XYZ file of C-alpha atoms in Angstrom:
726
model
C 0.222 -0.119 0.088
C 2.820 2.414 0.844
C 4.551 1.758 -2.443
C 1.309 2.349 -4.344
C 0.994 5.738 -2.804
C 4.762 6.640 -3.483
C 4.121 5.726 -7.251
C 0.887 7.636 -7.122
C 2.934 10.651 -5.546
C 5.518 10.267 -8.377
C 2.793 10.158 -11.118
C 1.189 13.203 -9.590
C 4.570 15.069 -9.557
C 5.580 14.204 -13.023
C 1.979 14.983 -14.129
C 2.378 18.548 -12.540
C 5.701 18.990 -14.325
C 4.242 18.108 -17.643
C 1.360 20.448 -17.268
C 3.464 23.149 -16.066
C 5.908 22.697 -19.084
C 2.880 22.619 -21.638
C 1.698 25.932 -19.975
C 5.061 27.607 -20.229
C 5.271 26.516 -24.068
C 2.006 28.156 -24.586
C 2.891 31.406 -22.676
C 4.852 33.595 -25.418
C 8.026 35.101 -24.131
C 6.608 38.584 -24.381
C 4.326 37.745 -21.658
C 6.907 36.203 -19.396
C 7.482 38.998 -16.791
C 10.824 37.265 -15.685
C 12.556 37.773 -18.788
C 14.713 41.135 -19.586
C 12.421 43.565 -21.593
C 14.854 43.636 -24.624
C 14.072 39.801 -24.886
C 10.064 40.494 -24.370
C 10.203 43.037 -27.238
C 11.977 40.650 -29.668
C 9.577 37.977 -29.015
C 6.649 40.273 -29.757
C 8.346 41.799 -32.755
C 8.417 37.921 -34.077
C 4.610 37.611 -33.197
C 3.399 40.517 -35.024
C 2.698 40.709 -38.790
C 3.943 43.291 -40.811
C 0.543 45.217 -41.193
C 0.218 44.848 -37.268
C 3.547 46.406 -36.805
C 2.806 49.545 -38.884
C -0.665 49.706 -37.125
C 1.314 50.377 -33.948
C 3.526 53.207 -34.797
C 0.897 55.925 -34.852
C -0.426 57.525 -31.653
C -4.041 55.864 -32.231
C -2.402 52.489 -32.018
C -4.834 49.800 -33.069
C -5.657 46.603 -31.376
C -4.030 43.276 -32.317
C -6.872 41.083 -30.526
C -5.087 37.756 -31.410
C -2.175 38.790 -28.995
C -4.179 40.458 -26.326
C -3.094 43.787 -27.385
C -5.750 46.594 -26.877
C -6.014 49.838 -28.634
C -4.162 52.647 -27.069
C -3.821 56.358 -27.561
C -0.470 57.825 -26.745
C -1.492 61.583 -26.989
C -1.796 62.912 -23.473
C -0.662 66.043 -21.571
C 0.382 66.914 -18.029
C 2.066 70.187 -18.348
C 0.793 71.189 -14.889
C -1.606 68.444 -13.894
C -3.508 65.854 -15.905
C -4.867 67.730 -18.815
C -7.984 67.420 -20.776
C -9.237 64.255 -18.982
C -12.198 65.431 -16.741
C -11.201 66.109 -12.863
C -7.856 66.586 -11.786
C -5.728 68.977 -9.707
C -4.858 71.863 -11.536
C -1.365 73.217 -10.499
C 0.043 76.769 -11.327
C 1.096 77.066 -14.997
C 4.712 75.931 -15.782
C 6.071 79.217 -15.840
C 4.664 80.001 -12.330
C 5.978 76.814 -10.931
C 9.301 77.930 -12.422
C 9.050 81.071 -10.415
C 9.163 79.017 -7.289
C 12.922 78.280 -7.850
C 11.603 74.923 -5.589
C 12.609 72.116 -7.599
C 11.986 69.886 -4.540
C 8.523 70.994 -4.207
C 8.106 70.599 -8.131
C 9.130 66.840 -7.782
C 6.374 66.380 -5.103
C 3.844 68.162 -7.570
C 5.060 65.719 -10.499
C 4.674 62.829 -8.031
C 1.307 63.822 -7.310
C 0.473 64.392 -10.950
C 1.795 60.952 -12.099
C -0.317 59.342 -9.422
C -3.617 60.997 -10.505
C -2.526 59.773 -14.041
C -1.917 56.322 -12.874
C -5.493 56.418 -11.021
C -7.429 57.759 -14.089
C -5.856 54.913 -16.251
C -6.690 52.366 -13.895
C -10.083 53.531 -13.717
C -10.653 53.927 -17.470
C -8.875 50.481 -18.376
C -11.195 48.919 -15.754
C -14.266 49.807 -18.075
C -12.233 49.231 -21.156
C -12.269 53.083 -22.089
C -9.143 53.705 -24.255
C -9.710 57.087 -24.714
C -7.378 60.054 -25.749
C -5.778 61.705 -22.791
C -6.425 58.702 -20.499
C -3.235 56.867 -21.289
C 0.146 56.756 -19.629
C 2.514 58.536 -22.104
C 2.568 62.252 -21.307
C 4.006 64.823 -23.699
C 5.458 66.831 -21.179
C 7.352 69.028 -20.173
C 7.845 71.770 -22.530
C 11.594 72.605 -21.775
C 12.100 75.093 -24.654
C 13.714 78.207 -23.650
C 11.462 81.297 -23.247
C 14.025 83.308 -25.315
C 11.295 86.144 -26.451
C 8.558 87.424 -24.484
C 6.418 87.725 -27.569
C 5.967 83.899 -27.696
C 2.541 82.892 -26.371
C 3.574 79.447 -25.511
C 6.331 80.754 -23.086
C 3.768 80.022 -20.198
C 4.323 76.437 -20.699
C 8.103 76.594 -20.190
C 10.269 76.987 -17.066
C 11.731 80.418 -18.263
C 14.463 81.792 -20.214
C 17.480 79.993 -18.144
C 18.841 76.911 -19.484
C 20.090 75.714 -15.793
C 16.691 76.640 -14.041
C 14.962 74.670 -17.056
C 17.223 71.531 -16.623
C 16.671 71.677 -12.961
C 12.912 71.941 -13.202
C 12.586 69.741 -15.878
C 14.623 66.846 -14.324
C 12.645 67.098 -11.340
C 9.445 66.867 -13.400
C 10.646 63.772 -15.365
C 11.682 61.968 -12.000
C 8.330 62.563 -10.207
C 6.397 61.499 -13.364
C 8.391 58.543 -13.954
C 8.725 57.230 -10.336
C 11.388 55.285 -8.510
C 10.013 51.864 -8.710
C 12.998 49.530 -10.050
C 10.744 47.434 -12.167
C 7.994 49.584 -13.462
C 7.758 53.073 -14.656
C 4.981 55.000 -13.084
C 4.162 57.014 -16.331
C 6.432 58.102 -19.244
C 7.430 61.661 -19.596
C 8.562 63.517 -22.830
C 10.911 66.351 -23.264
C 9.770 68.876 -26.009
C 9.855 70.253 -28.658
C 13.172 69.098 -30.021
C 14.804 71.605 -30.774
C 15.084 75.433 -31.097
C 11.472 76.070 -30.912
C 10.316 79.246 -29.376
C 7.909 81.005 -31.962
C 6.692 82.679 -33.837
C 3.244 80.643 -33.506
C 2.349 82.291 -36.767
C 5.070 80.160 -38.834
C 5.701 77.586 -36.598
C 4.823 74.843 -39.392
C 7.359 76.370 -41.665
C 10.126 78.494 -39.977
C 13.875 77.740 -40.232
C 15.702 78.239 -37.025
C 19.265 79.269 -38.039
C 21.632 79.095 -35.007
C 25.236 78.536 -34.617
C 26.624 75.749 -32.782
C 27.674 77.577 -29.841
C 24.160 79.058 -29.340
C 22.629 75.579 -30.099
C 24.678 73.786 -27.560
C 24.870 76.206 -24.714
C 21.093 77.545 -24.690
C 18.821 75.278 -26.976
C 19.985 71.841 -26.320
C 21.294 72.195 -22.855
C 18.021 71.045 -20.918
C 17.369 68.377 -23.319
C 20.818 66.706 -22.600
C 20.006 67.105 -18.755
C 16.659 65.360 -19.152
C 18.080 62.580 -21.432
C 20.816 62.183 -18.688
C 17.865 61.914 -16.088
C 16.535 58.830 -18.241
C 13.365 60.850 -19.860
C 11.566 58.026 -21.728
C 10.432 60.225 -24.729
C 11.688 63.002 -26.784
C 9.012 64.872 -29.273
C 10.587 66.493 -32.364
C 9.490 69.927 -33.343
C 7.551 71.464 -36.338
C 10.435 73.594 -37.438
C 13.647 73.375 -39.132
C 17.041 73.952 -37.530
C 19.552 74.990 -39.813
C 17.511 73.713 -43.038
C 17.037 70.443 -41.452
C 13.434 69.316 -40.468
C 13.667 68.327 -36.954
C 11.708 65.183 -37.352
C 14.120 63.795 -40.083
C 16.930 65.769 -39.954
C 20.277 63.722 -39.279
C 21.976 66.163 -36.794
C 19.301 66.566 -33.964
C 17.989 63.027 -34.125
C 20.786 60.681 -35.465
C 24.067 62.501 -34.682
C 23.330 64.174 -31.188
C 20.363 62.532 -29.660
C 21.098 59.005 -30.436
C 24.822 58.781 -31.265
C 26.334 61.388 -28.981
C 23.832 61.066 -26.114
C 22.906 57.430 -26.406
C 19.286 58.180 -26.035
C 17.565 54.934 -25.154
C 13.761 55.958 -25.187
C 11.313 56.712 -27.969
C 10.849 59.678 -30.241
C 7.511 61.006 -30.966
C 6.800 63.722 -33.497
C 4.827 66.691 -32.729
C 1.194 66.373 -34.124
C 1.279 66.314 -37.889
C 4.726 67.604 -37.981
C 5.657 64.773 -40.719
C 2.878 66.199 -43.004
C 4.813 69.755 -42.788
C 8.022 68.357 -43.989
C 6.655 67.879 -47.601
C 3.631 70.505 -47.273
C 5.151 73.520 -45.396
C 9.118 72.967 -45.693
C 9.022 71.486 -49.278
C 12.039 69.616 -47.709
C 10.901 66.068 -49.351
C 8.726 65.781 -52.443
C 5.864 63.658 -50.821
C 4.354 61.824 -47.918
C 6.135 58.388 -48.921
C 9.426 59.854 -48.742
C 8.788 61.680 -45.406
C 7.691 58.257 -43.926
C 10.797 56.624 -45.223
C 13.064 59.395 -43.735
C 11.250 59.631 -40.495
C 11.481 55.804 -40.009
C 15.203 55.529 -40.912
C 16.075 58.745 -39.167
C 14.885 57.716 -35.624
C 11.045 58.411 -35.345
C 9.143 55.774 -33.355
C 5.784 57.306 -32.733
C 3.959 59.375 -35.080
C 1.096 61.872 -33.668
C -0.658 61.565 -37.090
C -1.609 58.623 -39.363
C 1.298 59.163 -41.870
C 3.340 56.420 -40.989
C 0.281 54.003 -40.615
C -0.709 55.257 -44.096
C 2.701 55.264 -45.944
C 5.084 53.017 -44.133
C 3.995 50.079 -46.346
C 4.311 52.116 -49.656
C 7.955 53.003 -48.635
C 8.740 49.424 -47.888
C 7.252 48.598 -51.457
C 9.082 51.223 -53.144
C 12.347 49.714 -51.248
C 13.195 53.063 -49.437
C 13.006 51.241 -46.101
C 13.292 47.524 -45.009
C 11.223 45.238 -42.661
C 14.267 45.713 -40.073
C 13.668 49.445 -40.265
C 10.219 49.013 -39.183
C 11.308 46.537 -36.304
C 13.673 49.310 -35.355
C 11.012 51.942 -35.242
C 8.601 50.126 -33.212
C 10.795 48.491 -30.724
C 11.521 51.670 -28.544
C 7.920 52.102 -28.171
C 6.980 48.522 -27.167
C 9.901 48.881 -24.615
C 8.263 51.827 -23.197
C 4.918 49.885 -22.700
C 6.683 47.019 -21.203
C 8.325 49.383 -18.678
C 4.959 50.661 -17.832
C 3.637 47.171 -17.244
C 1.201 46.715 -20.085
C 1.723 43.050 -20.603
C 2.136 42.012 -17.023
C -0.338 40.972 -14.419
C -1.971 43.892 -12.855
C -1.718 42.939 -9.194
C 2.287 42.635 -9.445
C 2.381 46.284 -10.576
C 2.170 48.516 -7.439
C 0.949 51.676 -9.456
C -2.183 49.637 -10.747
C -3.585 50.006 -6.877
C -4.406 53.578 -7.239
C -7.988 54.610 -7.453
C -10.515 57.371 -7.126
C -9.069 58.539 -3.697
C -5.771 59.321 -5.324
C -7.465 62.104 -7.763
C -7.911 65.742 -6.403
C -7.380 64.600 -2.970
C -6.764 67.198 -0.069
C -3.133 66.437 -0.099
C -2.872 67.290 -3.755
C -5.153 70.583 -3.518
C -3.034 71.434 -0.618
C 0.277 71.225 -2.849
C -1.463 73.289 -5.605
C -1.938 76.002 -3.094
C 1.517 75.948 -1.668
C 2.986 76.000 -5.194
C 0.557 78.960 -6.143
C 1.750 80.699 -3.022
C 5.514 80.349 -3.817
C 4.955 81.207 -7.528
C 3.479 84.565 -7.085
C 5.787 87.589 -7.531
C 5.609 90.838 -5.717
C 6.635 93.420 -7.942
C 5.783 96.467 -5.946
C 5.026 97.134 -2.188
C 4.340 101.017 -1.807
C 4.197 102.972 1.271
C 1.183 104.719 2.964
C 1.686 106.700 6.061
C 5.184 105.654 6.086
C 4.335 101.809 6.369
C 4.190 99.083 3.467
C 0.848 98.562 2.081
C 1.209 94.690 2.231
C 0.695 92.615 4.204
C -2.688 94.037 4.944
C -4.187 93.605 8.249
C -7.475 91.984 7.404
C -8.592 92.775 11.143
C -8.767 96.557 10.564
C -10.216 96.157 7.114
C -14.068 96.735 7.142
C -14.792 96.832 3.531
C -13.154 95.227 0.461
C -13.720 95.809 -3.303
C -12.640 93.069 -5.650
C -12.834 94.147 -9.174
C -11.364 93.144 -12.559
C -12.160 91.045 -15.732
C -10.107 88.201 -14.140
C -11.164 88.329 -10.785
C -13.623 85.644 -11.024
C -12.144 84.108 -14.287
C -11.513 80.380 -14.419
C -9.380 80.964 -17.542
C -7.334 83.186 -15.677
C -6.384 80.451 -13.044
C -5.836 77.443 -15.189
C -4.008 78.516 -18.446
C -3.592 76.306 -21.233
C -3.226 72.510 -21.432
C -5.237 72.318 -18.087
C -7.477 69.747 -16.363
C -10.605 70.661 -14.702
C -11.171 71.088 -10.745
C -14.627 70.998 -9.177
C -12.987 72.779 -6.217
C -11.384 75.648 -7.870
C -11.147 78.681 -5.952
C -10.951 82.008 -8.053
C -9.720 85.388 -6.585
C -13.058 86.669 -5.238
C -13.859 83.588 -3.423
C -10.299 83.218 -2.107
C -10.353 86.774 -0.751
C -14.048 86.311 0.536
C -13.073 83.119 2.166
C -10.062 84.646 4.080
C -12.054 87.506 5.758
C -14.484 87.518 8.363
C -18.424 87.115 7.680
C -18.630 90.631 9.078
C -16.313 92.270 6.518
C -18.098 93.790 3.513
C -16.835 92.100 0.265
C -18.157 93.327 -3.160
C -17.078 92.243 -6.428
C -17.670 93.837 -9.714
C -16.123 92.833 -13.296
C -15.444 96.398 -13.876
C -14.175 96.422 -17.442
C -13.593 94.048 -20.315
C -10.820 93.397 -22.416
C -11.719 95.974 -25.045
C -14.070 98.789 -23.895
C -12.021 101.849 -22.907
C -14.783 104.100 -22.017
C -17.237 102.125 -20.026
C -16.444 100.825 -16.453
C -17.756 100.060 -13.241
C -16.953 99.365 -9.603
C -15.223 102.961 -8.835
C -18.169 103.804 -6.290
C -17.748 100.667 -4.309
C -14.114 101.205 -4.424
C -14.563 104.598 -3.010
C -16.199 103.340 -0.030
C -13.819 100.573 0.672
C -10.510 99.925 2.645
C -9.091 98.260 -0.060
C -9.328 97.333 -3.727
C -7.844 94.328 -5.199
C -8.166 94.799 -8.973
C -7.483 91.549 -11.028
C -6.135 92.291 -14.581
C -4.076 90.995 -17.392
C -4.281 88.269 -19.704
C -5.867 84.754 -19.960
C -4.987 81.857 -22.149
C -7.318 82.735 -24.929
C -5.288 85.960 -25.517
C -1.981 84.120 -25.523
C -0.716 80.629 -26.130
C -0.629 78.107 -28.728
C -1.603 78.885 -32.263
C -5.378 78.087 -32.672
C -6.170 77.497 -28.744
C -5.485 81.300 -28.199
C -8.071 82.241 -30.672
C -8.590 85.679 -29.428
C -4.863 86.755 -29.774
C -3.922 88.971 -32.364
C -0.498 87.385 -33.204
C -1.954 83.803 -33.719
C -1.199 83.073 -30.037
C 1.684 85.373 -29.591
C 1.932 88.879 -28.021
C 2.643 91.657 -30.623
C 3.375 94.029 -27.757
C 4.127 94.363 -23.777
C 1.283 96.504 -23.236
C -1.608 95.330 -20.944
C -4.871 95.704 -22.345
C -5.635 99.272 -23.095
C -9.102 98.847 -21.318
C -7.112 97.666 -18.256
C -4.879 100.436 -18.170
C -7.965 103.043 -18.541
C -9.721 101.363 -16.079
C -6.889 101.498 -13.477
C -6.678 105.138 -13.929
C -10.310 105.346 -13.350
C -10.076 103.576 -10.128
C -7.339 105.637 -8.842
C -9.087 108.789 -9.751
C -12.318 107.703 -7.625
C -10.452 106.071 -4.667
C -8.219 107.252 -2.023
C -7.932 103.877 -0.304
C -5.032 101.376 -1.221
C -5.306 99.672 -4.810
C -3.463 96.443 -5.068
C -2.943 95.400 -8.863
C -2.891 91.578 -9.423
C -1.762 90.747 -12.881
C -2.388 87.445 -14.644
C -0.354 86.138 -17.520
C 2.241 83.943 -18.940
C 4.948 86.202 -19.588
C 6.416 89.824 -19.465
C 3.999 92.877 -19.475
C 4.708 96.464 -19.392
C 4.017 97.357 -15.663
C 4.881 101.023 -15.947
C 1.511 101.969 -17.481
C -0.248 101.112 -14.432
C 2.132 101.506 -11.570
C 1.812 104.975 -10.846
C -2.127 104.540 -10.145
C -1.428 101.266 -7.689
C 0.133 101.062 -4.229
C 1.181 97.325 -4.875
C 1.512 94.894 -7.720
C 1.428 91.118 -7.568
C 2.242 89.203 -10.692
C 0.141 85.916 -10.440
C 0.670 84.055 -13.623
C -1.897 81.391 -13.934
C -1.840 80.364 -10.606
C -4.066 77.122 -10.770
C -7.083 75.872 -9.171
C -6.076 77.308 -5.639
C -4.942 80.746 -6.912
C -7.415 82.721 -5.078
C -6.697 81.030 -1.760
C -3.027 81.722 -2.423
C -3.470 85.373 -3.332
C -5.607 85.828 -0.252
C -2.835 84.289 1.997
C -0.331 86.493 0.421
C -2.449 89.736 0.617
C -3.167 89.329 4.493
C 0.197 87.958 5.478
C -0.557 84.393 6.125
C 2.514 83.945 3.950
C 5.264 86.000 2.547
C 5.582 86.461 -0.962
C 8.719 84.199 -2.370
C 8.099 83.978 -5.983
C 11.098 85.066 -8.374
C 10.841 85.932 -12.094
C 12.186 83.201 -14.341
C 12.316 85.762 -17.121
C 13.340 89.309 -17.756
C 10.796 91.810 -17.819
C 12.130 93.946 -20.537
C 11.161 97.659 -21.158
C 10.076 97.226 -24.605
C 9.980 94.749 -27.357
C 11.878 97.368 -29.385
C 14.794 96.587 -27.148
C 15.181 92.839 -28.407
C 16.459 91.471 -31.600
C 13.902 90.479 -34.253
C 11.588 87.924 -33.070
C 12.584 85.452 -36.064
C 16.286 85.666 -35.023
C 17.338 82.684 -32.839
C 20.640 83.974 -32.228
C 21.145 84.702 -28.246
C 23.079 87.885 -28.557
C 20.974 90.785 -26.842
C 18.488 88.296 -25.461
C 17.695 87.217 -21.574
C 19.598 88.018 -18.826
C 22.599 86.165 -19.896
C 23.280 88.633 -22.940
C 21.004 91.659 -22.362
C 22.847 94.744 -21.283
C 20.242 97.437 -21.482
C 18.113 98.649 -18.422
C 15.048 96.516 -17.604
C 11.846 96.785 -15.654
C 12.487 93.848 -13.456
C 15.741 91.489 -13.753
C 15.640 87.855 -14.097
C 15.217 86.416 -10.605
C 13.551 89.357 -9.028
C 11.018 89.189 -6.198
C 10.074 91.299 -3.361
C 9.533 89.836 0.231
C 8.024 91.253 3.312
C 10.850 90.744 5.102
C 14.785 91.573 4.538
C 17.752 89.183 4.531
C 21.549 89.760 5.147
C 24.088 87.811 3.505
C 27.401 86.920 4.926
C 30.376 84.741 3.683
C 31.619 81.769 5.909
C 33.832 80.136 2.989
C 34.603 81.687 -0.180
C 35.132 79.170 -3.140
C 38.942 78.337 -3.578
C 41.106 78.338 -6.588
C 40.881 75.026 -8.438
C 42.528 72.652 -10.666
C 40.883 71.187 -14.233
C 40.615 68.110 -12.286
C 38.532 68.847 -9.574
C 34.876 67.858 -9.409
C 33.037 71.127 -8.049
C 33.075 74.541 -6.696
C 31.853 74.997 -3.044
C 31.170 77.713 -1.006
C 29.269 78.465 2.404
C 27.291 81.517 3.315
C 25.075 82.667 5.954
C 21.475 84.321 5.413
C 20.041 86.066 8.196
C 16.203 87.003 8.348
C 16.705 90.639 9.445
C 12.864 91.480 8.872
C 9.647 91.235 10.963
C 8.138 88.283 8.976
C 8.485 84.532 8.283
C 9.789 84.303 4.776
C 11.524 82.177 2.219
C 14.495 83.371 0.719
C 15.937 82.120 -2.724
C 19.614 82.580 -2.609
C 20.824 82.705 -6.446
C 24.503 81.946 -7.449
C 25.656 83.752 -10.501
C 29.027 82.895 -12.475
C 30.878 85.603 -14.622
C 33.434 83.797 -16.923
C 37.073 84.820 -18.209
C 36.846 87.741 -20.718
C 36.479 85.432 -23.616
C 34.884 86.092 -26.903
C 31.064 85.507 -26.733
C 31.116 84.445 -23.054
C 27.657 84.994 -21.218
C 27.542 88.095 -19.148
C 26.605 85.925 -16.261
C 24.948 82.743 -15.919
C 22.716 81.035 -12.824
C 24.472 78.079 -11.809
C 23.237 77.107 -8.241
C 20.127 78.336 -6.275
C 18.663 77.437 -2.779
C 15.307 78.205 -1.411
C 15.374 78.400 2.355
C 12.536 78.949 4.771
C 13.594 81.433 7.627
C 11.708 82.264 11.008
C 12.070 86.057 11.596
C 15.239 87.017 13.456
C 16.604 83.419 12.480
C 19.793 82.586 10.177
C 20.920 79.542 8.522
C 24.262 78.417 7.138
C 24.106 77.182 3.545
C 26.289 75.284 1.488
C 26.310 75.793 -2.261
C 27.984 73.603 -4.978
C 28.534 73.950 -8.428
C 29.752 70.988 -10.508
C 32.834 71.747 -12.552
C 31.180 70.492 -15.670
C 28.569 73.200 -15.354
C 31.142 75.911 -16.302
C 32.049 74.089 -19.630
C 31.618 75.986 -22.794
C 31.338 75.218 -26.294
C 34.793 75.545 -28.152
C 33.770 76.450 -31.583
C 37.201 75.662 -33.149
C 37.260 72.290 -31.443
C 33.621 71.463 -31.612
C 33.537 70.311 -28.267
C 32.681 71.590 -24.786
C 35.690 72.523 -22.637
C 36.615 74.390 -19.354
C 38.467 77.475 -19.778
C 41.190 78.483 -17.669
C 41.150 82.092 -16.041
C 39.264 84.011 -13.327
C 35.894 83.354 -12.675
C 33.516 85.926 -10.227
C 30.985 84.510 -8.044
C 27.890 86.893 -7.456
C 25.197 85.909 -4.981
C 22.104 87.835 -4.328
C 18.386 87.527 -4.806
C 18.241 88.352 -8.445
C 20.394 88.488 -11.539
C 21.166 92.308 -10.890
C 21.482 92.073 -7.015
C 24.774 91.497 -5.473
C 25.008 90.765 -1.707
C 28.279 88.718 -1.922
C 30.945 88.663 -4.461
C 34.354 87.163 -4.644
C 36.498 85.333 -7.320
C 38.586 82.178 -7.885
C 40.946 80.845 -10.616
C 40.656 77.604 -12.467
C 44.090 76.385 -13.849
C 45.339 73.195 -15.202
């Protein structure tokens, strides 16, 4: 009997092994979670037919039901929150978040965005909703350099400085993609590669002429930083660079991105950019030639249907091979495997997010905090010897809130935005911050066009404080098409505020003796001088996101001190700048601009004052060194708790075409009143390398370098020099 049981046990074990072996044989390698991703991609490519492969290289990837591959839409946006997909936390517009100079907080925001993205995708997939804007591939961030204030899409960027852009962009990518060793949380995308900063009216046809020094030091700097940070995708731009279309040109995609930088992710085109190559640029004769050039040149995902329509024709005409199609598709499949598309949902920690991960109180609080840190105090005038702000709400019996943007949702959310059911506009923020026995009135006051008919002056004359919210909203500046009321197809033709807003501020001042605070919304520099004489304080609010109203009230009434700093220069006039179509950096941004400005890059007032002192100055170093180190002491010498952003600028040896100065380190620090902190600041030596035009490579130049530390690019609290020698 015992022998029979033993035989039975052996037989059962052999049977189990046999069943397991058969099951393993039936499970294709691409579904084997234990195999390396490259092996899984290789197997899936073998399983797919040629027609199926071509169907997967467009943003509306078609289902392959026999292999269990569902339809998937690659087009998704997350510029400052999950966009265009219903309820989501709306954070301040990208340019506003750059004004915080707080890459650590921005990483926290990006982590929240990717959490909401995963949750929304989980919910959609559970109902088999394969919709656009509900996927996991996000075509953000926009790391183009805001080189000219006329560009309407500058609001989507992190400003005019390559270093700040690289820091903020890297923080965003790491927050979006997560830190799980096996699975990527979402896939970020660095766009638009490259040299793409307007004009919007000719974005489908313009040819950006730029020499290699400006290309390398300004326009490609942040892209290289994000590639080094393992950004999963890069989007090629509409334009040409030095006569090469960005989506088929050898220099950008082949030589620099893939060969030099060793980029391992996938390249996606801007939407319908491939059509522009034959239709607008006239660089290739037809769509089939473009399809072949894009596939051979390094494009992996087409935001149109050109490749899906014409790749087979290119193959039939022997312009490409089946191997080229495999090479084009493989990186996109690799991205999907990293996201866990073909794995068991229960094995992916990101598949657990649900409804409670979307627009929750923690994320809303992050949006408010980011808005508070983004707003820039430009003026804080005196009344009876005291600063207007912060305003003591306990002594304020009546408040008048006016202006066409005071109750505007558009003025909160900017472009590429989600939708919040908890948004707080500026009127609501102020009324929510004061006691019920404070009289608060609201009046639109003026519109964007009429310079004669106004309202709200009487209410202002009877109030202790007037808050006027004026400026722009995203239908007057932004992307071509979306900013449908802009005169310049999305771009600004001048720096002036709307004439009706200027006239209204004059009318308010004439009718009221009480303090007036001007709050300006917008995504770029404006001429503040037109209203400055008529108001007592000015706050630049950007497009501050869903909690903009609460954040503004917290600043006005002193719950927090303003700490935003301009990530762009506020010039005095567009006429001070080179032609908009010129991409040469000479005479642009604080790095090369020598004239007087309204407000310099990095500018931002506080309710308190700070004192700076050296603890340890940087020492002379050798080329073999790894970094420049310094230590300073900052003391809050005023009467309010506040954050300070210490900014470190470097002046280079006197060599032709060196920038005037460059931001190379910054640190945001919170101070209680009367407190001080010792701060260590470090600059990797490689940050000081410049392009050698003769040798066609980066190098560190010997000589004297000057360090200037302050609260903006033209403020010098501390200064010293050091030498770099062989």
